[in-house]
Coordinates of C-alpha atoms in Angstrom, one line a residue:
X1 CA 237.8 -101.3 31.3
X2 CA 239.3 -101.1 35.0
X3 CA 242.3 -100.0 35.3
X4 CA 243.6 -102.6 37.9
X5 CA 243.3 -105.8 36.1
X6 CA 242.2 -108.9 38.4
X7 CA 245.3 -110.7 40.0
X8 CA 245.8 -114.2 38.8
X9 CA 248.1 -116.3 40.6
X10 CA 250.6 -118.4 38.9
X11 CA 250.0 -122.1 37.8
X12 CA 252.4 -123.0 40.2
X13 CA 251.5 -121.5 43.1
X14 CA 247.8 -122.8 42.3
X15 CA 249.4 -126.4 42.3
X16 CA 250.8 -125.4 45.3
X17 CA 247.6 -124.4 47.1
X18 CA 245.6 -127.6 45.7
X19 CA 248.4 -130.0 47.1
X20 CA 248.7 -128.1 50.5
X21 CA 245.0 -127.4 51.0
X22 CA 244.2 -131.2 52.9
X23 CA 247.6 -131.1 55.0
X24 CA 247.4 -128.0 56.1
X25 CA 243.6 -128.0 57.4
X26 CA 245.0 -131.4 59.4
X27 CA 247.9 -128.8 60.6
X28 CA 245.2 -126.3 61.6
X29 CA 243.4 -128.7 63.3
X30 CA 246.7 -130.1 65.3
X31 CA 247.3 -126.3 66.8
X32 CA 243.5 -126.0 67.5
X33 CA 243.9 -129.2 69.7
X34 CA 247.7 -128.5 70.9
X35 CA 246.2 -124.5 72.3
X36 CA 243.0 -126.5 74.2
X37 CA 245.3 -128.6 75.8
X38 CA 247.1 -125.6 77.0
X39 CA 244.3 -123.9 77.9
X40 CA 242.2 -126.4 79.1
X41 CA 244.3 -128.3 81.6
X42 CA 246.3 -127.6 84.5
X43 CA 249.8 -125.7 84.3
X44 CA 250.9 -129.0 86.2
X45 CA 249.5 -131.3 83.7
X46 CA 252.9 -133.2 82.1
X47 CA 254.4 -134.3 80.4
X48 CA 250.6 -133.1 78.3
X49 CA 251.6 -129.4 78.5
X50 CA 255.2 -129.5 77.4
X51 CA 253.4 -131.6 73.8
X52 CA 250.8 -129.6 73.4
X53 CA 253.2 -126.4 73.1
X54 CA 255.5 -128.8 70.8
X55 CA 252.3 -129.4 68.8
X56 CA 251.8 -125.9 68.6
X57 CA 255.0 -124.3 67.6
X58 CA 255.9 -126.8 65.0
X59 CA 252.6 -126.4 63.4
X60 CA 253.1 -122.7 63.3
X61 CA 256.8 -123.0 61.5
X62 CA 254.3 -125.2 59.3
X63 CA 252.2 -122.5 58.4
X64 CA 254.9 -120.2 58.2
X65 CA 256.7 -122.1 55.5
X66 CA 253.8 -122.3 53.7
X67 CA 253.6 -118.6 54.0
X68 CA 256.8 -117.9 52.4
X69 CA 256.5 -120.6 49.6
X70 CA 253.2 -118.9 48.6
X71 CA 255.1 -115.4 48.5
X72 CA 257.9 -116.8 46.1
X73 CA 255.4 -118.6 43.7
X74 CA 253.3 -115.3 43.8
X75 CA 255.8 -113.1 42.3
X76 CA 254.2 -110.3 43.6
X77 CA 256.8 -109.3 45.9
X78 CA 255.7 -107.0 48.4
X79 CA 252.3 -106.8 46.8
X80 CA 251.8 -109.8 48.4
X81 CA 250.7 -108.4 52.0
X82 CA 247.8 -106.2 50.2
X83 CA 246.6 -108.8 47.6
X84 CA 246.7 -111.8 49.8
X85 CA 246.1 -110.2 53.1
X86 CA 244.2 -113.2 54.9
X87 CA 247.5 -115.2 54.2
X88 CA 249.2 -113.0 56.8
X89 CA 246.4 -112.8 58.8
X90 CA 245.9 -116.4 59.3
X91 CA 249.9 -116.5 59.9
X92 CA 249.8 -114.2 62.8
X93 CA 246.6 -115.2 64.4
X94 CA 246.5 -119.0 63.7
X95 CA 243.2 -119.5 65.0
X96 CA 241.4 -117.8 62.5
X97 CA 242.2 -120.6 59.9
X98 CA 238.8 -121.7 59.3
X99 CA 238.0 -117.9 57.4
X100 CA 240.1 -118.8 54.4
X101 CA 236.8 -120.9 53.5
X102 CA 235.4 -117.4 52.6
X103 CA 238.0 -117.4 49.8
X104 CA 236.0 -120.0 48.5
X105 CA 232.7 -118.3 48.4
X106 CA 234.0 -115.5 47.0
X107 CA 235.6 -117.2 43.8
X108 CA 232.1 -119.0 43.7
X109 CA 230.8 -115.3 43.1
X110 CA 233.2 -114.4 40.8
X111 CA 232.0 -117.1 38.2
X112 CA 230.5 -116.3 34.9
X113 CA 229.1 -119.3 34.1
X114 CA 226.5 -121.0 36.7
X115 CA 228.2 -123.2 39.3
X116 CA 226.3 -126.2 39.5
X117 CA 223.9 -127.0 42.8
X118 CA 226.3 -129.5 44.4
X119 CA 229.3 -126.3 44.9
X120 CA 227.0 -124.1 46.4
X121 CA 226.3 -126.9 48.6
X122 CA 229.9 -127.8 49.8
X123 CA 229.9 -123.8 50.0
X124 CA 227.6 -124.0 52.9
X125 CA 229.0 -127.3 54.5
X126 CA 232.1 -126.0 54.5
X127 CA 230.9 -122.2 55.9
X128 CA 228.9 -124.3 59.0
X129 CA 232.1 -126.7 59.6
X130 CA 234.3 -122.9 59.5
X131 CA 231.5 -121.6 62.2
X132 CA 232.1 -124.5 64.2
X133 CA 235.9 -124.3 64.2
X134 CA 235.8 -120.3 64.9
X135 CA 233.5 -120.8 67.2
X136 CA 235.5 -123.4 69.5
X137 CA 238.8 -121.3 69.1
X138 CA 237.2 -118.4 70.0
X139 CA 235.6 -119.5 72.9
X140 CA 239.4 -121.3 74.4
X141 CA 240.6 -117.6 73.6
X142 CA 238.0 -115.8 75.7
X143 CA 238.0 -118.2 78.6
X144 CA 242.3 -118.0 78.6
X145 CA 241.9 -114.2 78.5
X146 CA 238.6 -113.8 81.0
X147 CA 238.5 -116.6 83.3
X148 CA 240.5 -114.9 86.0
X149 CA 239.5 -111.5 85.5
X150 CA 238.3 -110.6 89.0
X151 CA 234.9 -109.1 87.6
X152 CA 234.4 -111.8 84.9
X153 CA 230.9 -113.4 83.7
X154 CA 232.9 -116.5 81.8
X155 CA 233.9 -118.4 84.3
X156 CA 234.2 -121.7 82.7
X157 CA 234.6 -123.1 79.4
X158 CA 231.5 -124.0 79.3
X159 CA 230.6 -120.0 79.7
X160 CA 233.0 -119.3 76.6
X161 CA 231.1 -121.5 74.3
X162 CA 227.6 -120.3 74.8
X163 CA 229.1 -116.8 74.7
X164 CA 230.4 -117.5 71.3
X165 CA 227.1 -119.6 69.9
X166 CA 225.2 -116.0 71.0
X167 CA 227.5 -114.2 69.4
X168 CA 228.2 -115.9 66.0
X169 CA 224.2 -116.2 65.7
X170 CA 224.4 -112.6 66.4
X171 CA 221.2 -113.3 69.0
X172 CA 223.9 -111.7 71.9
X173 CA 221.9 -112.0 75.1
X174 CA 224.3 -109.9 77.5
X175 CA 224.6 -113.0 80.4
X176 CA 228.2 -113.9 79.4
X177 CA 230.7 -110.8 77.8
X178 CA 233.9 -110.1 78.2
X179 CA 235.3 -107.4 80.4
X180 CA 238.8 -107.6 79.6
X181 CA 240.3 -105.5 76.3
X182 CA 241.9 -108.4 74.9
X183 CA 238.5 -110.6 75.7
X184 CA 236.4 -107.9 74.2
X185 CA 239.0 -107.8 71.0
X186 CA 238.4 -111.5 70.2
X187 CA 234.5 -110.9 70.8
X188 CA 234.6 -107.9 68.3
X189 CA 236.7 -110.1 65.4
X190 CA 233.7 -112.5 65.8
X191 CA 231.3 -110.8 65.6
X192 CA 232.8 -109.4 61.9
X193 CA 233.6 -113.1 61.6
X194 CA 230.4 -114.4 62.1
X195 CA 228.2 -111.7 59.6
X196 CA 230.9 -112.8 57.3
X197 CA 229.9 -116.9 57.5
X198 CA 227.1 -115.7 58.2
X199 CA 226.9 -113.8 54.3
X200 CA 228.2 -116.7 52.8
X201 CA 225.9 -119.4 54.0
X202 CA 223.0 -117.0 53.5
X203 CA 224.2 -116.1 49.8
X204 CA 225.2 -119.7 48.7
X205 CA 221.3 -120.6 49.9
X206 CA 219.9 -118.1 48.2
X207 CA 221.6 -118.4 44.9
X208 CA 221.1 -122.5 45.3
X209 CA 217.4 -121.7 45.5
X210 CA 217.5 -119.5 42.7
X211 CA 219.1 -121.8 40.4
X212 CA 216.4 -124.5 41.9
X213 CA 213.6 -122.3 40.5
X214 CA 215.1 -121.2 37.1
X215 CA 215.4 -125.0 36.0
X216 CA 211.9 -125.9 37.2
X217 CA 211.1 -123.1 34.8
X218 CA 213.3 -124.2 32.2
X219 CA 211.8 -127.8 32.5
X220 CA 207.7 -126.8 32.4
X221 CA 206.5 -127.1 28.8
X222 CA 205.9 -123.7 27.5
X223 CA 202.2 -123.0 27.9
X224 CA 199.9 -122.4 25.0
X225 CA 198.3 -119.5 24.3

C-alpha cells in the first residue's frame, strides 16, 4: 500500500468548484476578449482600450478570489501550491485557463469502474474547444511579443495563428517562429501544451473505441462449438 495516500478534496470545496466551474469559464473568456482588444487595436483606440484593461484586471481579482477560497476549503495549507499546482499556474498566467480541462481527463483515468461512451466524448469536445482557446491566446501572445522585433517572421496576427495551428498539430514547418526569448517561451509552453491535448484527445479516442468493441463482443451470441 502507497505510502502517500490520494488527496481528496473536501465536500465543500467540491461544491465550490461545481458552482464556480460555468462563471468562471465566462470570466476566462472575458480576459481572453479584454487582452485581444489590447493587443489587437491601436494604443489610440478609446475609450476601447481603457475597457478592455478594466475587463482584464477585474477578471483577474476574479480569479484570484477564487484562488484563495479554494486554498481555505482545501485545508491543505501550504500543500496547496504542490498538490494543486495548475491553480497557481492558471493564476499567474491567466491565459492558460483552457488546460485545467486536462484535470478532467485525468479523473476520467483514475476511474475504476468504466465511464460510459458519452464522458469520453465530452472529454474530447472539451480537449478540441481547450485547443482552440490555447491556441488563439497563444497566438495574441506571440504577435504582442514578436511583431516589432526588427528580425521577426510574425508580422501580423494572421502570422501568429498559423504559427500556433503548426505548432499545436506539432506538423512545425519553420515559415513563421519566434525570435524573441519571451516569443520563443510561449512557443515552448505550447508545444508541452499541445502533446498534452494532444494525449487526451488521443487517449479518450482510444479507450472510446475500446469500450465500442468490448460490448459488440459482449452482445454476439456465444458461438457453438
Amino acid at each position: 500500500m502507497s505510502d502517500h495516500p490520494v488527496h481528496r478534496p473536501p465536500a465543500r470545496l467540491t461544491r465550490w468548484e461545481q458552482r464556480t466551474e460555468v462563471p468562471l469559464f465566462v470570466a476566462g473568456l472575458l480576459f481572453l476578449t479584454g487582452y485581444a482588444v489590447r493587443v489587437l487595436t491601436p494604443h489610440t483606440a478609446e475609450p476601447w482600450n481603457d475597457l478592455a484593461l478594466t475587463l482584464v484586471w477585474s477578471t483577474w481579482l476574479l480569479f484570484l478570489v477564487d484562488y484563495v477560497t479554494r486554498l481555505r476549503l482545501s485545508g491543505l495549507g501550504s500543500r496547496f501550491l504542490r498538490v494543486r499546482w495548475l491553480d497557481t499556474v492558471v493564476l499567474i498566467l491567466p491565459l492558460l485557463r483552457p488546460l485545467r480541462m486536462v484535470k478532467v481527463y485525468q479523473a476520467v483515468q483514475r476511474r475504476h469502474d468504466r465511464p460510459r461512451l458519452d464522458l469520453y466524448a465530452r472529454v474530447m469536445a472539451y480537449a478540441g474547444m481547450t485547443a482552440v482557446l490555447l491556441g488563439f491566446a497563444a497566438s495574441l501572445a506571440v504577435y504582442h511579443l514578436e511583431h516589432r522585433a526588427s528580425d521577426a517572421s510574425i508580422r501580423t496576427f494572421g502570422d501568429a495563428v498559423w504559427w500556433a495551428c503548426a505548432t499545436l498539430t506539432t506538423v512545425g514547418y519553420g515559415d513563421a517562429t519566434p525570435v524573441t526569448f519571451w516569443g520563443r517561451t510561449v512557443a515552448a509552453g505550447l508545444m508541452a501544451c499541445g502533446l498534452a491535448l494532444l494525449g487526451a484527445v488521443t487517449g479518450s479516442f482510444s479507450s472510446w473505441l475500446i469500450q465500442v468493441f468490448t460490448r459488440e463482443d459482449e452482445k454476439r451470441p456465444p458461438e457453438r462449438g
